[in-house]
PDB file of C-alpha atoms in Angstrom:
ATOM      1  CA  TYR A  86     -24.798  18.087 -15.198  1.00 90.00           C
ATOM      2  CA  ASN A  87     -21.896  17.323 -13.164  1.00 92.00           C
ATOM      3  CA  VAL A  88     -20.660  18.260  -9.061  1.00 93.00           C
ATOM      4  CA  TYR A  89     -17.358  18.347  -9.558  1.00 92.00           C
ATOM      5  CA  ALA A  90     -15.699  17.831  -5.990  1.00 90.00           C
ATOM      6  CA  ASN A  91     -12.635  18.548  -6.318  1.00 89.00           C
ATOM      7  CA  ASN A  92     -11.894  17.917  -9.676  1.00 88.00           C
ATOM      8  CA  VAL A  93     -13.577  15.015  -9.146  1.00 86.00           C
ATOM      9  CA  PRO A  94     -16.814  14.081 -10.795  1.00 89.00           C
ATOM     10  CA  LEU A  95     -19.702  12.252  -8.723  1.00 88.00           C
ATOM     11  CA  PHE A  96     -21.446  11.229 -11.352  1.00 87.00           C
ATOM     12  CA  GLY A  97     -18.831  10.316 -14.388  1.00 81.00           C
ATOM     13  CA  ALA A  98     -17.972  11.446 -17.432  1.00 78.00           C
ATOM     14  CA  LEU A  99     -21.619  11.918 -18.579  1.00 79.00           C
ATOM     15  CA  GLY A 100     -23.093  13.093 -15.280  1.00 86.00           C
ATOM     16  CA  LYS A 101     -26.828  12.659 -14.572  1.00 90.00           C
ATOM     17  CA  VAL A 102     -29.464  12.775 -17.081  1.00 90.00           C
ATOM     18  CA  THR A 103     -31.838  16.479 -16.658  1.00 87.00           C
ATOM     19  CA  SER A 104     -34.151  18.420 -19.464  1.00 83.00           C
ATOM     20  CA  GLY A 105     -35.903  21.137 -19.245  1.00 80.00           C
ATOM     21  CA  ARG A 106     -34.412  25.327 -19.004  1.00 79.00           C
ATOM     22  CA  THR A 107     -34.637  25.763 -15.752  1.00 82.00           C
ATOM     23  CA  GLN A 108     -33.988  23.693 -12.468  1.00 82.00           C
ATOM     24  CA  GLU A 109     -34.140  23.119  -8.727  1.00 88.00           C
ATOM     25  CA  ILE A 110     -31.430  20.379  -7.587  1.00 88.00           C
ATOM     26  CA  LYS A 111     -29.810  19.038  -4.201  1.00 91.00           C
ATOM     27  CA  GLU A 112     -27.140  16.783  -4.015  1.00 91.00           C
ATOM     28  CA  ARG A 113     -25.225  15.670  -0.767  1.00 88.00           C
ATOM     29  CA  VAL A 114     -20.906  15.714  -1.208  1.00 88.00           C
ATOM     30  CA  GLU A 115     -19.195  14.432   0.854  1.00 83.00           C
ATOM     31  CA  LEU A 116     -15.725  16.640   1.686  1.00 85.00           C
ATOM     32  CA  VAL A 117     -12.238  15.506   2.947  1.00 81.00           C
ATOM     33  CA  ALA A 118     -10.699  17.540   5.715  1.00 80.00           C
ATOM     34  CA  GLY A 119      -9.260  20.706   4.726  1.00 85.00           C
ATOM     35  CA  SER A 120     -10.617  22.887   1.767  1.00 90.00           C
ATOM     36  CA  ASN A 121     -12.951  21.251  -1.110  1.00 90.00           C
ATOM     37  CA  LYS A 122     -13.354  22.913  -3.912  1.00 95.00           C
ATOM     38  CA  ILE A 123     -16.784  21.968  -5.420  1.00 95.00           C
ATOM     39  CA  GLU A 124     -18.078  23.407  -9.389  1.00 95.00           C
ATOM     40  CA  VAL A 125     -21.453  22.780 -10.511  1.00 94.00           C
ATOM     41  CA  SER A 126     -21.881  22.720 -14.712  1.00 93.00           C
ATOM     42  CA  SER A 127     -24.331  20.864 -17.380  1.00 89.00           C
ATOM     43  CA  LEU A 128     -24.005  20.001 -20.768  1.00 85.00           C
ATOM     44  CA  ASP A 129     -26.625  20.844 -24.390  1.00 85.00           C
ATOM     45  CA  SER A 130     -27.802  18.580 -26.186  1.00 82.00           C
ATOM     46  CA  ALA A 131     -24.451  18.554 -28.363  1.00 85.00           C
ATOM     47  CA  GLY A 132     -22.613  17.832 -25.635  1.00 82.00           C
ATOM     48  CA  ALA A 133     -21.585  21.563 -25.014  1.00 87.00           C
ATOM     49  CA  GLU A 134     -20.298  22.399 -21.521  1.00 88.00           C
ATOM     50  CA  SER A 135     -20.994  25.286 -19.944  1.00 91.00           C
ATOM     51  CA  LEU A 136     -18.638  27.320 -17.583  1.00 93.00           C
ATOM     52  CA  ARG A 137     -18.666  25.762 -14.000  1.00 93.00           C
ATOM     53  CA  ASP A 138     -19.625  27.615 -10.590  1.00 93.00           C
ATOM     54  CA  PHE A 139     -17.091  27.278  -7.652  1.00 93.00           C
ATOM     55  CA  ARG A 140     -17.164  26.971  -4.248  1.00 93.00           C
ATOM     56  CA  VAL A 141     -14.570  26.610  -1.757  1.00 94.00           C
ATOM     57  CA  VAL A 142     -15.759  24.705   1.100  1.00 92.00           C
ATOM     58  CA  GLU A 143     -13.369  24.342   5.220  1.00 88.00           C
ATOM     59  CA  TRP A 144     -14.319  20.247   6.486  1.00 84.00           C
ATOM     60  CA  LYS A 145     -12.838  20.150   9.652  1.00 83.00           C
ATOM     61  CA  GLU A 146     -10.773  17.400   9.543  1.00 70.00           C
ATOM     62  CA  ARG A 147     -11.372  14.153  10.345  1.00 70.00           C
ATOM     63  CA  GLY A 148      -9.734  10.669  11.788  1.00 71.00           C
ATOM     64  CA  PRO A 149      -7.438   8.472   9.195  1.00 81.00           C
ATOM     65  CA  GLY A 150      -9.731   6.842   6.690  1.00 87.00           C
ATOM     66  CA  ASP A 151      -9.005   3.462   5.501  1.00 93.00           C
ATOM     67  CA  LEU A 152      -7.117   2.315   2.691  1.00 95.00           C
ATOM     68  CA  PHE A 153      -9.341  -0.438   0.180  1.00 96.00           C
ATOM     69  CA  PHE A 154      -6.840  -2.579  -2.575  1.00 96.00           C
ATOM     70  CA  LEU A 155      -8.167  -4.067  -4.973  1.00 97.00           C
ATOM     71  CA  GLY A 156      -5.627  -5.579  -7.317  1.00 98.00           C
ATOM     72  CA  PHE A 157      -6.552  -7.752 -10.442  1.00 98.00           C
ATOM     73  CA  GLY A 158      -3.612 -10.190 -11.751  1.00 98.00           C
ATOM     74  CA  VAL A 159      -3.654 -13.062 -14.497  1.00 98.00           C
ATOM     75  CA  SER A 160      -0.545 -15.049 -15.091  1.00 98.00           C
ATOM     76  CA  ARG A 161      -2.141 -18.514 -16.071  1.00 98.00           C
ATOM     77  CA  TYR A 162      -4.367 -17.517 -19.235  1.00 97.00           C
ATOM     78  CA  LYS A 163      -6.723 -19.802 -20.890  1.00 97.00           C
ATOM     79  CA  ASN A 164      -4.766 -19.556 -24.564  1.00 96.00           C
ATOM     80  CA  PRO A 165      -1.573 -20.609 -22.567  1.00 96.00           C
ATOM     81  CA  ARG A 166       0.821 -18.863 -25.466  1.00 96.00           C
ATOM     82  CA  LEU A 167      -0.212 -15.433 -23.253  1.00 97.00           C
ATOM     83  CA  ASP A 168       1.231 -17.152 -20.087  1.00 97.00           C
ATOM     84  CA  LEU A 169       2.931 -14.517 -17.652  1.00 97.00           C
ATOM     85  CA  SER A 170       5.745 -15.096 -14.651  1.00 96.00           C
ATOM     86  CA  PHE A 171       4.864 -13.359 -11.640  1.00 97.00           C
ATOM     87  CA  ALA A 172       1.829 -10.960 -12.477  1.00 98.00           C
ATOM     88  CA  HIS A 173      -0.867 -13.178  -9.887  1.00 98.00           C
ATOM     89  CA  LYS A 174       2.322 -13.034  -7.488  1.00 98.00           C
ATOM     90  CA  ASP A 175       2.320  -8.968  -7.564  1.00 98.00           C
ATOM     91  CA  VAL A 176      -1.009  -8.891  -6.833  1.00 98.00           C
ATOM     92  CA  LEU A 177      -0.788 -11.247  -3.891  1.00 98.00           C
ATOM     93  CA  ASP A 178       2.510  -9.858  -2.362  1.00 97.00           C
ATOM     94  CA  LEU A 179       1.388  -6.337  -2.572  1.00 97.00           C
ATOM     95  CA  ALA A 180      -1.972  -7.110  -1.130  1.00 97.00           C
ATOM     96  CA  SER A 181      -0.007  -9.083   1.383  1.00 96.00           C
ATOM     97  CA  VAL A 182       2.379  -6.221   2.802  1.00 95.00           C
ATOM     98  CA  LEU A 183      -0.254  -3.322   2.756  1.00 93.00           C
ATOM     99  CA  ALA A 184      -2.829  -5.488   4.700  1.00 92.00           C
ATOM    100  CA  ALA A 185      -0.546  -6.992   6.953  1.00 90.00           C
ATOM    101  CA  SER A 186       0.665  -3.249   7.786  1.00 80.00           C
ATOM    102  CA  LYS A 187      -1.972  -0.702   8.639  1.00 76.00           C
ATOM    103  CA  GLY A 188      -0.143   2.518   8.283  1.00 77.00           C
ATOM    104  CA  GLY A 189      -1.942   5.791   8.752  1.00 82.00           C
ATOM    105  CA  PHE A 190      -5.302   4.255   7.954  1.00 90.00           C
ATOM    106  CA  LYS A 191      -7.912   3.356  10.659  1.00 90.00           C
ATOM    107  CA  ASP A 192      -8.904   0.061   8.553  1.00 93.00           C
ATOM    108  CA  VAL A 193      -6.734  -1.955   5.701  1.00 95.00           C
ATOM    109  CA  HIS A 194      -9.583  -3.799   3.292  1.00 96.00           C
ATOM    110  CA  VAL A 195      -8.127  -6.193   0.333  1.00 97.00           C
ATOM    111  CA  ALA A 196      -9.676  -8.292  -2.501  1.00 97.00           C
ATOM    112  CA  THR A 197      -7.700 -10.248  -5.090  1.00 98.00           C
ATOM    113  CA  TYR A 198      -8.437 -11.822  -7.889  1.00 98.00           C
ATOM    114  CA  VAL A 199      -5.656 -13.738  -9.852  1.00 98.00           C
ATOM    115  CA  ASN A 200      -6.190 -15.697 -12.967  1.00 98.00           C
ATOM    116  CA  GLU A 201      -9.049 -17.933 -13.623  1.00 98.00           C
ATOM    117  CA  ARG A 202     -10.822 -15.340 -11.489  1.00 98.00           C
ATOM    118  CA  VAL A 203      -9.882 -11.859 -13.709  1.00 98.00           C
ATOM    119  CA  THR A 204     -12.807 -12.565 -15.506  1.00 97.00           C
ATOM    120  CA  ALA A 205     -14.704  -8.692 -17.099  1.00 96.00           C
ATOM    121  CA  ASP A 206     -17.685  -9.462 -15.172  1.00 96.00           C
ATOM    122  CA  ASN A 207     -15.402 -10.185 -11.898  1.00 97.00           C
ATOM    123  CA  ILE A 208     -13.932  -6.823 -12.512  1.00 97.00           C
ATOM    124  CA  ARG A 209     -17.523  -5.508 -13.022  1.00 95.00           C
ATOM    125  CA  LYS A 210     -18.675  -6.620  -9.608  1.00 96.00           C
ATOM    126  CA  ALA A 211     -15.530  -5.324  -7.762  1.00 96.00           C
ATOM    127  CA  LYS A 212     -16.932  -2.602  -7.787  1.00 94.00           C
ATOM    128  CA  ASP A 213     -18.880  -3.890  -5.258  1.00 95.00           C
ATOM    129  CA  PHE A 214     -15.808  -3.984  -2.608  1.00 96.00           C
ATOM    130  CA  PHE A 215     -15.372   0.175  -2.630  1.00 94.00           C
ATOM    131  CA  ALA A 216     -19.581   0.213  -1.522  1.00 92.00           C
ATOM    132  CA  SER A 217     -18.018   1.151   2.076  1.00 92.00           C
ATOM    133  CA  ALA A 218     -15.677   3.907   0.900  1.00 92.00           C
ATOM    134  CA  ARG A 219     -15.991   7.057   1.687  1.00 86.00           C
ATOM    135  CA  VAL A 220     -14.076  10.549   1.078  1.00 82.00           C
ATOM    136  CA  ASP A 221     -11.084  10.283   3.157  1.00 82.00           C
ATOM    137  CA  ASP A 222     -10.461   6.944   2.503  1.00 88.00           C
ATOM    138  CA  THR A 223      -7.705   5.643  -0.242  1.00 91.00           C
ATOM    139  CA  VAL A 224      -8.649   3.005  -2.515  1.00 93.00           C
ATOM    140  CA  VAL A 225      -5.505   1.659  -4.457  1.00 94.00           C
ATOM    141  CA  VAL A 226      -6.612   0.042  -7.610  1.00 96.00           C
ATOM    142  CA  PHE A 227      -3.257  -2.466  -8.904  1.00 97.00           C
ATOM    143  CA  VAL A 228      -3.676  -4.705 -12.823  1.00 97.00           C
ATOM    144  CA  ALA A 229      -0.717  -6.787 -13.549  1.00 98.00           C
ATOM    145  CA  GLY A 230      -1.233  -8.868 -17.129  1.00 97.00           C
ATOM    146  CA  HIS A 231      -0.933  -7.517 -20.541  1.00 97.00           C
ATOM    147  CA  GLY A 232      -2.696  -4.752 -22.156  1.00 95.00           C
ATOM    148  CA  THR A 233      -3.476  -3.881 -25.815  1.00 95.00           C
ATOM    149  CA  HIS A 234      -4.929  -1.675 -27.991  1.00 91.00           C
ATOM    150  CA  ALA A 235      -7.907  -2.490 -29.961  1.00 86.00           C
ATOM    151  CA  ARG A 236      -7.562  -2.856 -33.495  1.00 83.00           C
ATOM    152  CA  ASP A 237      -9.654  -1.086 -34.510  1.00 84.00           C
ATOM    153  CA  ALA A 238     -10.318   2.829 -35.583  1.00 86.00           C
ATOM    154  CA  ALA A 239     -10.843   4.010 -31.509  1.00 85.00           C
ATOM    155  CA  ALA A 240      -7.636   1.915 -30.810  1.00 87.00           C
ATOM    156  CA  ASP A 241      -9.222   2.090 -27.484  1.00 90.00           C
ATOM    157  CA  TYR A 242      -7.140   0.331 -24.466  1.00 94.00           C
ATOM    158  CA  LEU A 243      -7.442  -3.147 -23.019  1.00 95.00           C
ATOM    159  CA  TYR A 244      -6.583  -5.271 -20.656  1.00 97.00           C
ATOM    160  CA  VAL A 245      -6.207  -9.045 -21.467  1.00 97.00           C
ATOM    161  CA  THR A 246      -8.332 -11.076 -18.821  1.00 97.00           C
ATOM    162  CA  TYR A 247      -8.127 -14.828 -18.296  1.00 98.00           C
ATOM    163  CA  ASP A 248     -10.526 -15.323 -21.013  1.00 97.00           C
ATOM    164  CA  THR A 249      -9.261 -12.873 -23.596  1.00 96.00           C
ATOM    165  CA  ASP A 250      -9.525 -14.562 -27.057  1.00 95.00           C
ATOM    166  CA  ILE A 251      -7.199 -12.619 -29.098  1.00 92.00           C
ATOM    167  CA  HIS A 252      -9.341 -13.083 -32.028  1.00 93.00           C
ATOM    168  CA  ARG A 253     -12.208 -10.856 -30.543  1.00 93.00           C
ATOM    169  CA  LEU A 254     -10.304  -8.314 -28.184  1.00 91.00           C
ATOM    170  CA  ARG A 255     -13.043  -5.927 -27.991  1.00 90.00           C
ATOM    171  CA  GLU A 256     -15.962  -8.122 -27.250  1.00 92.00           C
ATOM    172  CA  THR A 257     -13.404 -10.745 -25.079  1.00 94.00           C
ATOM    173  CA  ALA A 258     -11.174  -8.229 -23.291  1.00 95.00           C
ATOM    174  CA  ALA A 259     -11.834  -5.822 -20.426  1.00 96.00           C
ATOM    175  CA  ASN A 260     -11.776  -2.009 -21.718  1.00 93.00           C
ATOM    176  CA  PHE A 261     -10.360   0.031 -20.125  1.00 90.00           C
ATOM    177  CA  ASP A 262     -13.038   1.860 -18.994  1.00 90.00           C
ATOM    178  CA  LEU A 263     -14.450  -0.740 -17.149  1.00 93.00           C
ATOM    179  CA  ILE A 264     -11.517  -0.345 -15.168  1.00 92.00           C
ATOM    180  CA  GLU A 265     -11.683   3.092 -14.683  1.00 89.00           C
ATOM    181  CA  GLY A 266     -15.449   2.759 -13.887  1.00 89.00           C
ATOM    182  CA  LEU A 267     -14.785   1.088 -10.483  1.00 90.00           C
ATOM    183  CA  PHE A 268     -13.718   4.288  -9.260  1.00 83.00           C
ATOM    184  CA  GLN A 269     -16.847   6.563  -9.794  1.00 78.00           C
ATOM    185  CA  GLY A 270     -19.729   7.013  -7.767  1.00 68.00           C
TER     186      GLY A 270
END
């Protein structure tokens, strides 16, 4: 099953596993200020989704949220033939501008990973940066560097991390699902 708040799946693309013909399940859903569309659906064993049942719920407005900026940029690669000039600088410059200007945000949180720090493992670990983010906060993920497609039938999009081996793309680059996974939960 899955719960959607304003068209965003709360438990990722695949939802949570349950079994049996009937279930009573309770989930906590954080709401944004104003009107919220809450939907619930389930998948059968073949992966077919039920019609989504929905309700619209109003929530009184809260104060401004925080801004979370997470940037990844690679200009210097382990393989120097891949080097770029400004990817790391773009990340650092944008982080600097956002950190200096609060705009309409209560607080600004910034984390940057550049050059040799941009690995698939560090992208995975960077999800912890969003642990304190709440529903009224704004999350920005900025990715600069090379991207490519896997050279197989799936042709998944891959972000070329610092230590990517171009002859073993699928095993060494960051599948874009990893980056999208930063937003899950």
